Tab-separated table of C-alpha atoms and ligand atoms in Angstrom:
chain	number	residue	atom	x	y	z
A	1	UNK	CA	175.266	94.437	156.843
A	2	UNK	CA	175.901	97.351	154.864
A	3	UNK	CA	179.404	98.802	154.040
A	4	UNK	CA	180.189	101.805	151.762
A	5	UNK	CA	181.860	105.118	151.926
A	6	UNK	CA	180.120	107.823	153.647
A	7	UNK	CA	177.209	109.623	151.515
A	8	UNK	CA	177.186	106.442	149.344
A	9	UNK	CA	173.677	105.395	150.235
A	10	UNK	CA	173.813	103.077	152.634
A	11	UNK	CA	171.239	104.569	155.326
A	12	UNK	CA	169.046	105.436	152.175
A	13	UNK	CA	169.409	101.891	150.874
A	14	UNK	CA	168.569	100.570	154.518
A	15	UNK	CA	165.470	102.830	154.657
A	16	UNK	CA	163.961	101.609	151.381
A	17	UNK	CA	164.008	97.719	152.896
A	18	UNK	CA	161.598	98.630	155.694
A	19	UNK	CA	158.435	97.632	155.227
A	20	UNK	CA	156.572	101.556	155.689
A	21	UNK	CA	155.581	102.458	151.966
A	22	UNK	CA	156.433	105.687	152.961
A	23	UNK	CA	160.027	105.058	153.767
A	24	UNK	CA	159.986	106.400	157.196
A	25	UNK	CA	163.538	107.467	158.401
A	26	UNK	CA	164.749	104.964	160.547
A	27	UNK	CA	168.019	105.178	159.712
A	28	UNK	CA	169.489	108.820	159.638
A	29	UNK	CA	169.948	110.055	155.458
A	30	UNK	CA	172.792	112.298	154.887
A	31	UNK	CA	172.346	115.680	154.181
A	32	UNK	CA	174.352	118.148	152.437
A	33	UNK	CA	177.980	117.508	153.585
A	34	UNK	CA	176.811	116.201	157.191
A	35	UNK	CA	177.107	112.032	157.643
A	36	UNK	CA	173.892	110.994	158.630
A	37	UNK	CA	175.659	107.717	160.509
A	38	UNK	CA	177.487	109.250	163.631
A	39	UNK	CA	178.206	105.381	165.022
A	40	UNK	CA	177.049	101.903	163.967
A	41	UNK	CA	173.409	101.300	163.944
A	42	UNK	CA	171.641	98.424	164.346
A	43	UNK	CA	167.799	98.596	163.844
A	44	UNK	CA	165.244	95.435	163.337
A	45	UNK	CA	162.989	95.679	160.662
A	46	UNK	CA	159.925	93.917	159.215
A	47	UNK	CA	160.187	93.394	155.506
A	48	UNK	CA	157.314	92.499	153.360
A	49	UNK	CA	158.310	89.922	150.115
A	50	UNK	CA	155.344	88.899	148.670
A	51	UNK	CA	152.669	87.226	150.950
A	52	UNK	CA	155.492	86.895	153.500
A	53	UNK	CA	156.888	89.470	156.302
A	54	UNK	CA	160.824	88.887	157.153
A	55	UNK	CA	162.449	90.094	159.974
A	56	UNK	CA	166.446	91.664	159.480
A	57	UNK	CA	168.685	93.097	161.631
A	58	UNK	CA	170.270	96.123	159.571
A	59	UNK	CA	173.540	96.881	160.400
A	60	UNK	CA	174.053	100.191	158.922
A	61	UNK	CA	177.949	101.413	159.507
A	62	UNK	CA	180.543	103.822	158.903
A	63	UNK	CA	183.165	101.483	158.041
A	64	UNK	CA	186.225	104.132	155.915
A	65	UNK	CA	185.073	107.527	154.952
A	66	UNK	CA	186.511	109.036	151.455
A	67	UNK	CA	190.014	108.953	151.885
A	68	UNK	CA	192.434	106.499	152.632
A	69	UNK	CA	192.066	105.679	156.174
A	70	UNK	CA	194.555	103.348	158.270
A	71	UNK	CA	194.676	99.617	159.502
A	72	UNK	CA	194.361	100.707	162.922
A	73	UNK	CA	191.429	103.170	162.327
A	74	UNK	CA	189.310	100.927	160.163
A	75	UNK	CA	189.913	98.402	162.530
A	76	UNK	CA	188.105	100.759	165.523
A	77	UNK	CA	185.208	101.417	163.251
A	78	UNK	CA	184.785	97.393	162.988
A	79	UNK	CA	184.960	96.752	166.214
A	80	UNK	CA	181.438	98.265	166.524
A	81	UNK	CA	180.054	95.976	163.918
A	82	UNK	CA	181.406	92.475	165.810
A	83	UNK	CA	179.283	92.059	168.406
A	84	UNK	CA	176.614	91.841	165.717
A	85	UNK	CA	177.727	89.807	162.932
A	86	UNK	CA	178.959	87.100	165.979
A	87	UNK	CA	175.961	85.080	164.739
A	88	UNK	CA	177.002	85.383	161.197
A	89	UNK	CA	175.571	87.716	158.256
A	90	UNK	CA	172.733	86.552	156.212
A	91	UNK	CA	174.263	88.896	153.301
A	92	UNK	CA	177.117	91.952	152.979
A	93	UNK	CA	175.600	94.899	150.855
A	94	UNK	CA	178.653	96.798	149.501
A	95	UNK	CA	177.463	99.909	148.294
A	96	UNK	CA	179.291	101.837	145.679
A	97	UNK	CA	178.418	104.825	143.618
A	98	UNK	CA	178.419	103.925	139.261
A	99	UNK	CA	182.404	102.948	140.266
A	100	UNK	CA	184.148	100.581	142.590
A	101	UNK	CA	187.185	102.927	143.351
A	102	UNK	CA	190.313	102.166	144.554
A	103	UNK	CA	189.709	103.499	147.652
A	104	UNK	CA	186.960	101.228	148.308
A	105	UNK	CA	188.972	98.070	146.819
A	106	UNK	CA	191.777	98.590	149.762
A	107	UNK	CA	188.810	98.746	152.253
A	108	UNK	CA	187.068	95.951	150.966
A	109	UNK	CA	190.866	93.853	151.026
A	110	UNK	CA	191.243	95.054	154.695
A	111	UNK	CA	187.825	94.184	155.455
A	112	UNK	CA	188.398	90.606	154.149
A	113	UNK	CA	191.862	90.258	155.952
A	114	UNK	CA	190.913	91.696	159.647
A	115	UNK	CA	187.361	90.309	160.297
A	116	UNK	CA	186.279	88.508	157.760
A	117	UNK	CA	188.432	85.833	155.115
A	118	UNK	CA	188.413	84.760	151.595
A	119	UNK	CA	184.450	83.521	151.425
A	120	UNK	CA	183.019	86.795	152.057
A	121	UNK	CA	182.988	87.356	148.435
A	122	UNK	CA	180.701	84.389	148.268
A	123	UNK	CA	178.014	86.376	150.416
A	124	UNK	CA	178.605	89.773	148.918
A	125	UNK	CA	176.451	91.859	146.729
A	126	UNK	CA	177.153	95.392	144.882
A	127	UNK	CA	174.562	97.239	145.156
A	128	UNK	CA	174.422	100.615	143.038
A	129	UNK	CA	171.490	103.158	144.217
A	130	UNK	CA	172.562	105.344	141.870
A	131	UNK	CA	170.889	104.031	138.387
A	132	UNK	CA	168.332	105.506	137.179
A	133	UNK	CA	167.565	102.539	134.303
A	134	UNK	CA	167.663	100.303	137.149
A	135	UNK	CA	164.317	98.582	135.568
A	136	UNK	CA	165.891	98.415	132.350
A	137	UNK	CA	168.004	94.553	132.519
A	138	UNK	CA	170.033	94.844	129.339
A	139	UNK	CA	171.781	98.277	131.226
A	140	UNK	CA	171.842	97.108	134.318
A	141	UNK	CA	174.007	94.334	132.478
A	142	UNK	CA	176.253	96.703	131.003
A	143	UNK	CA	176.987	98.812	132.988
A	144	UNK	CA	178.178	95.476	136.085
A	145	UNK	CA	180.215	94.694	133.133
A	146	UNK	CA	181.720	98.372	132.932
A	147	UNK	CA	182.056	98.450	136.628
A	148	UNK	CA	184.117	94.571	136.475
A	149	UNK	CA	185.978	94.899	133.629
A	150	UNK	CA	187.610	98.363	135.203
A	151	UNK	CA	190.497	96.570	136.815
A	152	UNK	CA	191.726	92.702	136.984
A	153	UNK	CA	191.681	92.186	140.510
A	154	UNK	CA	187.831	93.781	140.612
A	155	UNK	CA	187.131	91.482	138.323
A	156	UNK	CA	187.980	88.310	139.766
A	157	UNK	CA	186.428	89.552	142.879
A	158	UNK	CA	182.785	90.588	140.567
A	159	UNK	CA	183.296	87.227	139.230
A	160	UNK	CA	181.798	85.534	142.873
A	161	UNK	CA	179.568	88.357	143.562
A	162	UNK	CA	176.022	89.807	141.874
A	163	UNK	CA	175.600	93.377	141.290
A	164	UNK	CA	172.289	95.209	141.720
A	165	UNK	CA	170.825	98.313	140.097
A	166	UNK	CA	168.966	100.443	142.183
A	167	UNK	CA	167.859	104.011	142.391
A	168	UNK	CA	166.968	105.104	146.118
A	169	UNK	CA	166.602	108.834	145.301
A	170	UNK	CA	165.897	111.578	148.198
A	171	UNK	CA	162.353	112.011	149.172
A	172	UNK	CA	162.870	115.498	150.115
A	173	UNK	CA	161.379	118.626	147.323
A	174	UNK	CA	158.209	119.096	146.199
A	175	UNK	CA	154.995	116.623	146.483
A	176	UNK	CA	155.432	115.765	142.786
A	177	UNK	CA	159.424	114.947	142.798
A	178	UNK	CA	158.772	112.821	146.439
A	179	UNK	CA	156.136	110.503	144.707
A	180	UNK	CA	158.375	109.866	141.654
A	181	UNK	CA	161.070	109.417	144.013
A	182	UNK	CA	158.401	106.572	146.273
A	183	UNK	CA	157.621	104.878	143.273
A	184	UNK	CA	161.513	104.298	142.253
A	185	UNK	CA	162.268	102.937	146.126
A	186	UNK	CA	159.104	100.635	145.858
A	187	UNK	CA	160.461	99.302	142.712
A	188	UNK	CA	164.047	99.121	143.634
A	189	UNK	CA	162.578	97.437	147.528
A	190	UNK	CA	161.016	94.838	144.876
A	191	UNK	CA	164.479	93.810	143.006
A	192	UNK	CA	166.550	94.468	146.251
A	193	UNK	CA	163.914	91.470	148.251
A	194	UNK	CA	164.038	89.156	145.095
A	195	UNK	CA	167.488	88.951	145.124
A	196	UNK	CA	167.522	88.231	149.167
A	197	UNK	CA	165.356	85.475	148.539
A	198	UNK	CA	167.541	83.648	146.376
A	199	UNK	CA	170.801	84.453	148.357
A	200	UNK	CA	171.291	81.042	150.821
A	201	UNK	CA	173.154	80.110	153.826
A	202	UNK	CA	175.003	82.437	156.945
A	203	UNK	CA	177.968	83.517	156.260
A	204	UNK	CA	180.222	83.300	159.779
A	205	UNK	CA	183.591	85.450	159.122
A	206	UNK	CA	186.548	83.671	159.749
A	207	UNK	CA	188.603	85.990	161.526
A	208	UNK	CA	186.403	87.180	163.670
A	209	UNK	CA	188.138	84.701	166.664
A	210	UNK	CA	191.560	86.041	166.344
A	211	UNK	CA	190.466	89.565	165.152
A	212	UNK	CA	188.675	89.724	168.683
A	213	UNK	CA	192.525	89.833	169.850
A	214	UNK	CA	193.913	92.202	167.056
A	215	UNK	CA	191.870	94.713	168.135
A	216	UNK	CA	191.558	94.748	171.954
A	217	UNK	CA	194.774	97.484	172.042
A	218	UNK	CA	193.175	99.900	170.178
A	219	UNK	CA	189.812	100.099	172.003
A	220	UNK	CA	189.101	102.182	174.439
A	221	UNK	CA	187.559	102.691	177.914
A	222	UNK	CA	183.342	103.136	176.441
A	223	UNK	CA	184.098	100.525	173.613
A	224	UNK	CA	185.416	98.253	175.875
A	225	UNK	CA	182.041	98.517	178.390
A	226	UNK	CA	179.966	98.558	174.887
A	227	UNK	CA	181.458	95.076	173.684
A	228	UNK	CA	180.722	93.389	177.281
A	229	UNK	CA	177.091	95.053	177.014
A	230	UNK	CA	176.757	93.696	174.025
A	231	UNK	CA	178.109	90.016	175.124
A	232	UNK	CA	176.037	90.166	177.915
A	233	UNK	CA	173.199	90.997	175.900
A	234	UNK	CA	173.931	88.326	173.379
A	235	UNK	CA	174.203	85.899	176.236
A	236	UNK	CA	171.145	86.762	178.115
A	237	UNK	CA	169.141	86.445	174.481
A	238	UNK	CA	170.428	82.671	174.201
A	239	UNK	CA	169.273	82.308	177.835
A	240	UNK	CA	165.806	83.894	176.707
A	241	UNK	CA	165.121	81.977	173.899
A	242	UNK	CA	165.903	78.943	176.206
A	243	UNK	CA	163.634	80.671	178.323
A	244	UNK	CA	160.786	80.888	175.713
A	245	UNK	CA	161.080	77.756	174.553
A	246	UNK	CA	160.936	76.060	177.969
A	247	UNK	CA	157.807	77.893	178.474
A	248	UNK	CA	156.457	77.421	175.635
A	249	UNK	CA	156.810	73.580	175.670
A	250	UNK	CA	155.225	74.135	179.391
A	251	UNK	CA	152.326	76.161	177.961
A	252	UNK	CA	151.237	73.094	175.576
A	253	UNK	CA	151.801	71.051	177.843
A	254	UNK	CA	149.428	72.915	180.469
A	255	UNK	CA	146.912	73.597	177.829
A	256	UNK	CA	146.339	69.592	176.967
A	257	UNK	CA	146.511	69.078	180.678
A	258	UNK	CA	143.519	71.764	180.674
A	259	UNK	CA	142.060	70.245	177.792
A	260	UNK	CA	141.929	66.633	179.135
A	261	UNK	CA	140.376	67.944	182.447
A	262	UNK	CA	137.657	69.863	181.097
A	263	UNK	CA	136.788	66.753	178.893
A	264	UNK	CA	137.147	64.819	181.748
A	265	UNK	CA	134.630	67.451	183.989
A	266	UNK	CA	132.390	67.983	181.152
A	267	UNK	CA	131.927	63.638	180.354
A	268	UNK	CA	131.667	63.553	184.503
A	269	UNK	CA	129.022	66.284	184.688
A	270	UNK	CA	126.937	65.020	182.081
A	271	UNK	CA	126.321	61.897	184.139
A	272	UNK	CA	126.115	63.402	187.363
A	273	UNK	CA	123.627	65.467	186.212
A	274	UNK	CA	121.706	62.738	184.738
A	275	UNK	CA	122.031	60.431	187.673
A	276	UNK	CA	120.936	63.428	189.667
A	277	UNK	CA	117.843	64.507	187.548
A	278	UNK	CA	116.091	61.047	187.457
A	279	UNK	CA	117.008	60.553	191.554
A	280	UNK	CA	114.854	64.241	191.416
A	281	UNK	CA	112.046	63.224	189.448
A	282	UNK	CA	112.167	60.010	191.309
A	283	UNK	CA	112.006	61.580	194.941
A	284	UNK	CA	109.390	64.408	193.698
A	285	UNK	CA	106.858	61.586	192.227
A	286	UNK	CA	107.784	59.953	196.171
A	287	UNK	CA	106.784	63.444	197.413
A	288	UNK	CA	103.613	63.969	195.465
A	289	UNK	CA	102.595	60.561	196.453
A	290	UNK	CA	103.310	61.090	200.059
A	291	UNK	CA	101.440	64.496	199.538
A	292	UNK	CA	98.669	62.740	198.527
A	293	UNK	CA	98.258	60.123	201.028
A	294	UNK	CA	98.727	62.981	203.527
A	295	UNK	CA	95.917	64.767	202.212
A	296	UNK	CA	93.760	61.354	202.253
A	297	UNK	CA	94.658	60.737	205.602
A	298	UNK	CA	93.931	64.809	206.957
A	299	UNK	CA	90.402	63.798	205.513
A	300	UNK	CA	90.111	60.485	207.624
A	301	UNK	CA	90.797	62.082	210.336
A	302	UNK	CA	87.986	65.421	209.843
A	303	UNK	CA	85.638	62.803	209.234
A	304	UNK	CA	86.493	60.684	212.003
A	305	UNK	CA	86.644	63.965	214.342
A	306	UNK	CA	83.233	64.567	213.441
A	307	UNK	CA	82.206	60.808	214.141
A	308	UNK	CA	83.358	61.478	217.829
A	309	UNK	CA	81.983	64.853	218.217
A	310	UNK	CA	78.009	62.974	217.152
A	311	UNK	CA	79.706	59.913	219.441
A	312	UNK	CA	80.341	62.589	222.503
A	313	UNK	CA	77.246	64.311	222.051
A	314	UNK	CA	75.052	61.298	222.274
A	315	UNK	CA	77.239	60.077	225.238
A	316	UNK	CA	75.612	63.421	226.763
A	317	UNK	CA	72.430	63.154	225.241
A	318	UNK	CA	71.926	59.467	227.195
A	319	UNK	CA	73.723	60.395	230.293
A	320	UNK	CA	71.030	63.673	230.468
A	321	UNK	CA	68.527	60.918	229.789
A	322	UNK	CA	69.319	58.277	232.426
A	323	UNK	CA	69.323	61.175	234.711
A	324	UNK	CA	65.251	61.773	234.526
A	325	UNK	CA	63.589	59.357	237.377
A	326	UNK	CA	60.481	57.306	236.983
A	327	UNK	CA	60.408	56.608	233.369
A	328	UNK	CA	61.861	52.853	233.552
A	329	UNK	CA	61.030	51.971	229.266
A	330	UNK	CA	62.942	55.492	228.653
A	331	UNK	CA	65.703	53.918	230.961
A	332	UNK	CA	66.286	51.131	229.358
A	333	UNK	CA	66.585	52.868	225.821
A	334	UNK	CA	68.808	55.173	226.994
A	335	UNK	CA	70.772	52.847	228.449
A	336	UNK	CA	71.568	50.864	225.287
A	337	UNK	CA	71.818	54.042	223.345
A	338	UNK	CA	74.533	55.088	225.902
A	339	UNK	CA	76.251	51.972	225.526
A	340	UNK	CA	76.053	52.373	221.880
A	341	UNK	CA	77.211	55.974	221.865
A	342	UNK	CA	79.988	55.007	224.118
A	343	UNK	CA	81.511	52.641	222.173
A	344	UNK	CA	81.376	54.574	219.210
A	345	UNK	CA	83.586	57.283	221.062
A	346	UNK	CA	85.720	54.977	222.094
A	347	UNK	CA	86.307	53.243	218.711
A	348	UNK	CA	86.820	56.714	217.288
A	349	UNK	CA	89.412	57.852	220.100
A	350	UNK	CA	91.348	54.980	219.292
A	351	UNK	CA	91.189	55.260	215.311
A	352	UNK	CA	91.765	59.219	215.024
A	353	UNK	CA	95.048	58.723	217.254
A	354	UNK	CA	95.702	55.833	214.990
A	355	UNK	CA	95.183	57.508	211.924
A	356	UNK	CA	97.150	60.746	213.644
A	357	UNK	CA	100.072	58.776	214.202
A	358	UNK	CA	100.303	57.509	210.701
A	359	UNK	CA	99.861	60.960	209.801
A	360	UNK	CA	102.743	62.140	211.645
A	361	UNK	CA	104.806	59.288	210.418
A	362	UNK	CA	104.113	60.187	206.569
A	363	UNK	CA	104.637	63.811	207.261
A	364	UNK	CA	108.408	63.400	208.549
A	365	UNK	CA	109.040	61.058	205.553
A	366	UNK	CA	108.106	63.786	203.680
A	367	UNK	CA	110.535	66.078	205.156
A	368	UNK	CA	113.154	64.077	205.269
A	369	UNK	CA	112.974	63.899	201.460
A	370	UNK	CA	112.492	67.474	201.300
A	371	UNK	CA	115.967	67.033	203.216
A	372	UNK	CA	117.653	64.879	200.439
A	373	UNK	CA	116.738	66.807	197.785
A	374	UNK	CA	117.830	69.725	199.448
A	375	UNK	CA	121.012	68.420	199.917
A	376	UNK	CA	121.400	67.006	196.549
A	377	UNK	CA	121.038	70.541	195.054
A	378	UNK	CA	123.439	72.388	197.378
A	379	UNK	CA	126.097	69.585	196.222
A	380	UNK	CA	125.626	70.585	192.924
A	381	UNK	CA	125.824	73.747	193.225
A	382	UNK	CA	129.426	73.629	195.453
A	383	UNK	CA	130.745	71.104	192.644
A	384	UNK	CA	129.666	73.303	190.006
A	385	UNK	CA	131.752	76.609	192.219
A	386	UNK	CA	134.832	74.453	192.211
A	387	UNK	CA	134.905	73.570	188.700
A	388	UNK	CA	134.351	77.351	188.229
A	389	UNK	CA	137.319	78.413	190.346
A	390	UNK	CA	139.419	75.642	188.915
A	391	UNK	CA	138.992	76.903	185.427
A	392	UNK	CA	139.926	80.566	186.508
A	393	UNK	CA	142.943	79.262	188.469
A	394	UNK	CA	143.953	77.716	184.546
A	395	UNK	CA	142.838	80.391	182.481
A	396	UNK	CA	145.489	82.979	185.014
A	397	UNK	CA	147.810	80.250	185.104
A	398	UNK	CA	148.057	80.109	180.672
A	399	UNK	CA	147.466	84.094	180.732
A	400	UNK	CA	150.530	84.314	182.460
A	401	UNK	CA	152.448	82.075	180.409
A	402	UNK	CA	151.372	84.053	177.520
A	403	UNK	CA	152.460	87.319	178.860
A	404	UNK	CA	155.881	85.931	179.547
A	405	UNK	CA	156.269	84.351	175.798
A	406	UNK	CA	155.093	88.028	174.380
A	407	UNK	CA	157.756	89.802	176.669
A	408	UNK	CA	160.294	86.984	175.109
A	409	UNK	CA	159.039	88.106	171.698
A	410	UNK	CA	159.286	91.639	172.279
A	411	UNK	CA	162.796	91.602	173.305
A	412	UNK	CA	163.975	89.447	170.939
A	413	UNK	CA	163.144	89.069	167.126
A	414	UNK	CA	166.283	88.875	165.360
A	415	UNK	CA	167.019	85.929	163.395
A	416	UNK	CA	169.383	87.284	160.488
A	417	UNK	CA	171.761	90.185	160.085
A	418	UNK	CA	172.323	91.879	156.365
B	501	GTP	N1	171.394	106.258	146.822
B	501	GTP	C1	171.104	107.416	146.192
B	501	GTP	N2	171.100	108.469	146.957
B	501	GTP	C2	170.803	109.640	146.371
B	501	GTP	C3	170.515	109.729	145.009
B	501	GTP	N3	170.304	111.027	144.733
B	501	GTP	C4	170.448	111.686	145.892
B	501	GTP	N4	170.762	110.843	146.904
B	501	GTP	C5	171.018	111.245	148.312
B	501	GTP	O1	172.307	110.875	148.778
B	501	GTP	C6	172.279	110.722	150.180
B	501	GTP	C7	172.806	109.398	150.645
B	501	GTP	O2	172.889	109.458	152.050
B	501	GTP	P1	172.881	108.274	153.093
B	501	GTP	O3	172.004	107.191	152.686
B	501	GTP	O4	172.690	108.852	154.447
B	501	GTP	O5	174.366	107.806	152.960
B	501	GTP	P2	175.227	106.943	153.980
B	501	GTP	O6	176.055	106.029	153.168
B	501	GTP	O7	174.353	106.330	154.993
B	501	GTP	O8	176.130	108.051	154.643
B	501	GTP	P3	176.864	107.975	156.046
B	501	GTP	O9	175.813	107.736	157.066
B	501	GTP	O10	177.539	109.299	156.215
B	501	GTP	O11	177.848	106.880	155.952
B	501	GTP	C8	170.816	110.859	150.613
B	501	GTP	O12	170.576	112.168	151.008
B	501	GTP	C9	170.094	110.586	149.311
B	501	GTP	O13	168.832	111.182	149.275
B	501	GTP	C10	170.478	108.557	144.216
B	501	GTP	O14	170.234	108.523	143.028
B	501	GTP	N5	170.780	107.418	144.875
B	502	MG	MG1	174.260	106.471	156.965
């Protein structure tokens, strides 16, 4: 949180911790005469210290102006600032300019008597963005000693605090002046981050319960509606971040789920695929097999049609023969070779339909394990479409969850105020 008079730097200072190298303008600067800080702000930003990015909440504010100001109007201005420092203040950044005046004394006293209590000097640093030797220890040194030793009370109260040295000069004027000006707010970003690292612990302000009830008289109608926004809002992040981490827990858990199943499918597939390629070769060396013996049998049977066809044609031959009177010797020739001829149509009517019906009986073994491996490959292919459609069902399912943890993230980042 940063507190300070108006025009004292505070915007500036706030502007210099964001992580942009070129000091973008998040927060409003002052400029000639006009306050740049019309109400409390309250702005998120990324900070890079070191290797490591940091994310503050800034609360830049208009706390007293130059003159004296009273109880009742400082009080207002606070109001503002509650709703944000609820979860307690990772560090107060009083800003002064060379001097802590008296002004700013009384402000700091009332400051420490409304909202906050005696420890807030504990989590309080000085910073002064107007020091041009800021790099230069030994007068940084003297001059926090100049600025404690200027009054008794200031320095007991310096005692408990740190003062920084900073120079966070306007990067408006000529190309030359702004890059002098950059290099002094990278350097004074460096020593501003070093000494938040070593600055521990929240600081939760005291008063803040019963200062809640000091104040409620003076508000009015809008501050009123922008406190219970602001509660609501608070509540509604606790109830998001319960949110997030119930999904999140339900993501991993959904993920090993996935994970155990696909091991599970994979292991499964491996050996139904196996099982099923040696059942294929086995059924395909059946089918050549049966191919073969079809083929042997197909040639039987040509030969054995031709057999009859000689067998029928001599039947003829001796039946033309028997026919022709008078020639007795010729009779009785023929008459055996009928006989003969005959019986060899006979034995070959019986042993072509013999052979034909053994033909017929391989051939529908053969189609039936046409069948079976027909079969066989549809099933694979349906098991294969459901483990397919299974795995887009999960990949929706943890796309989903992973849209609702980044919309968690989006709205809420904040883990420490300043
Ligand atoms: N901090 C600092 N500011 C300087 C210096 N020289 C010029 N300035 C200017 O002083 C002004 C400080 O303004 P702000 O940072 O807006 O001050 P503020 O405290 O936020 O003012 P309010 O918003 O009115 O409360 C800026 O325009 C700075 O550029 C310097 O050496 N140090
Ligand atoms: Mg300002």
């Amino acid at each position: 949180m940063l507190i300070g008079r108006t025009g004292i730097g505070k915007s500036t200072l706030a502007n210099v911790l964001n992580k942009n190298d070129e000091f973008e303008e998040v927060f409003k600067e002052y400029t000639g005469g006009i306050s740049g800080t019309k109400d409390t702000q309250n702005v998120v930003l990324k900070v890079k210290s070191g290797n490591k990015y940091f994310k503050y909440r800034i609360i830049d504010t208009v706390v007293f102006g130059n003159n004296n100001i009273t109880v009742q109007e400082m009080l207002k201005r606070i109001t503002k600032v509650t709703p944000f420092i609820v979860e307690g203040l990772h560090r107060i950044f009083f800003v002064i300019r060379n001097r802590f005046t008296e002004n700013e004394r009384k402000a700091y006293n009332l400051l420490k008597e409304s909202i906050f209590d005696n420890e807030i000097v504990k989590y309080t640093t000085i910073i002064n963005p107007w020091f041009s030797d800021f790099e230069n220890e030994t007068a940084c040194k003297e001059d926090g000693h100049k600025i404690m030793n200027e009054n008794q009370e200031l320095a007991d109260f310096t005692k408990s605090t740190r003062i920084i040295h900073v120079n966070t000069l306007s990067l408006k004027g000529s190309s030359y002046i702004v890059d002098a000006h950059k290099k002094a707010r990278k350097a004074s970003r460096q020593k501003l981050l070093a000494h938040l690292n070593n600055c521990q612990g929240i600081y939760h302000p005291g008063n803040l319960k019963t200062f809640k009830e000091q104040v409620w008289d003076y508000l009015s109608e809008e501050e009123i509606s922008l406190r219970r926004e602001l509660e609501n809002e608070r509540k509604l992040r606790i109830k998001l971040e319960e949110e997030e981490r119930r999904l999140r827990r339900e993501l991993e858990e959904k993920e090993g789920q996935k994970r155990e199943f696909e091991d599970k499918e994979r292991r499964q597939r491996i050996v139904l695929e196996r099982v099923e390629r040696t059942r294929k070769r086995e059924l395909e060396e059946e089918e050549k097999r049966l191919r073969n013996e079809l083929k042997k049998k197909e040639i039987q049977i040509s030969e054995l049609e031709e057999i009859r066809f000689l067998g029928i044609l001599g039947s003829i031959g001796g039946a033309w023969f028997t026919s022709v009177e008078g020639v007795a010797r010729v009779k009785v020739v023929s008459g055996a070779v009928l006989g003969a001829a005959v019986g060899v149509g006979l034995e070959t009517v019986i042993t072509t339909n013999k052979f034909k019906a053994m033909f017929f009986v391989t051939k529908s073994k053969y189609r039936t394990l046409k069948g079976i491996l027909k079969r066989k490959d549809d099933e694979l292919k349906q098991r294969n479409d459901e483990l397919r459609r299974l795995n887009e069902r999960y990949q929706a399912l943890i796309q989903r969850m992973r849209n609702e943890l980044q919309y968690h993230e989006d709205h809420d980042e904040i883990r420490h105020g300043i």
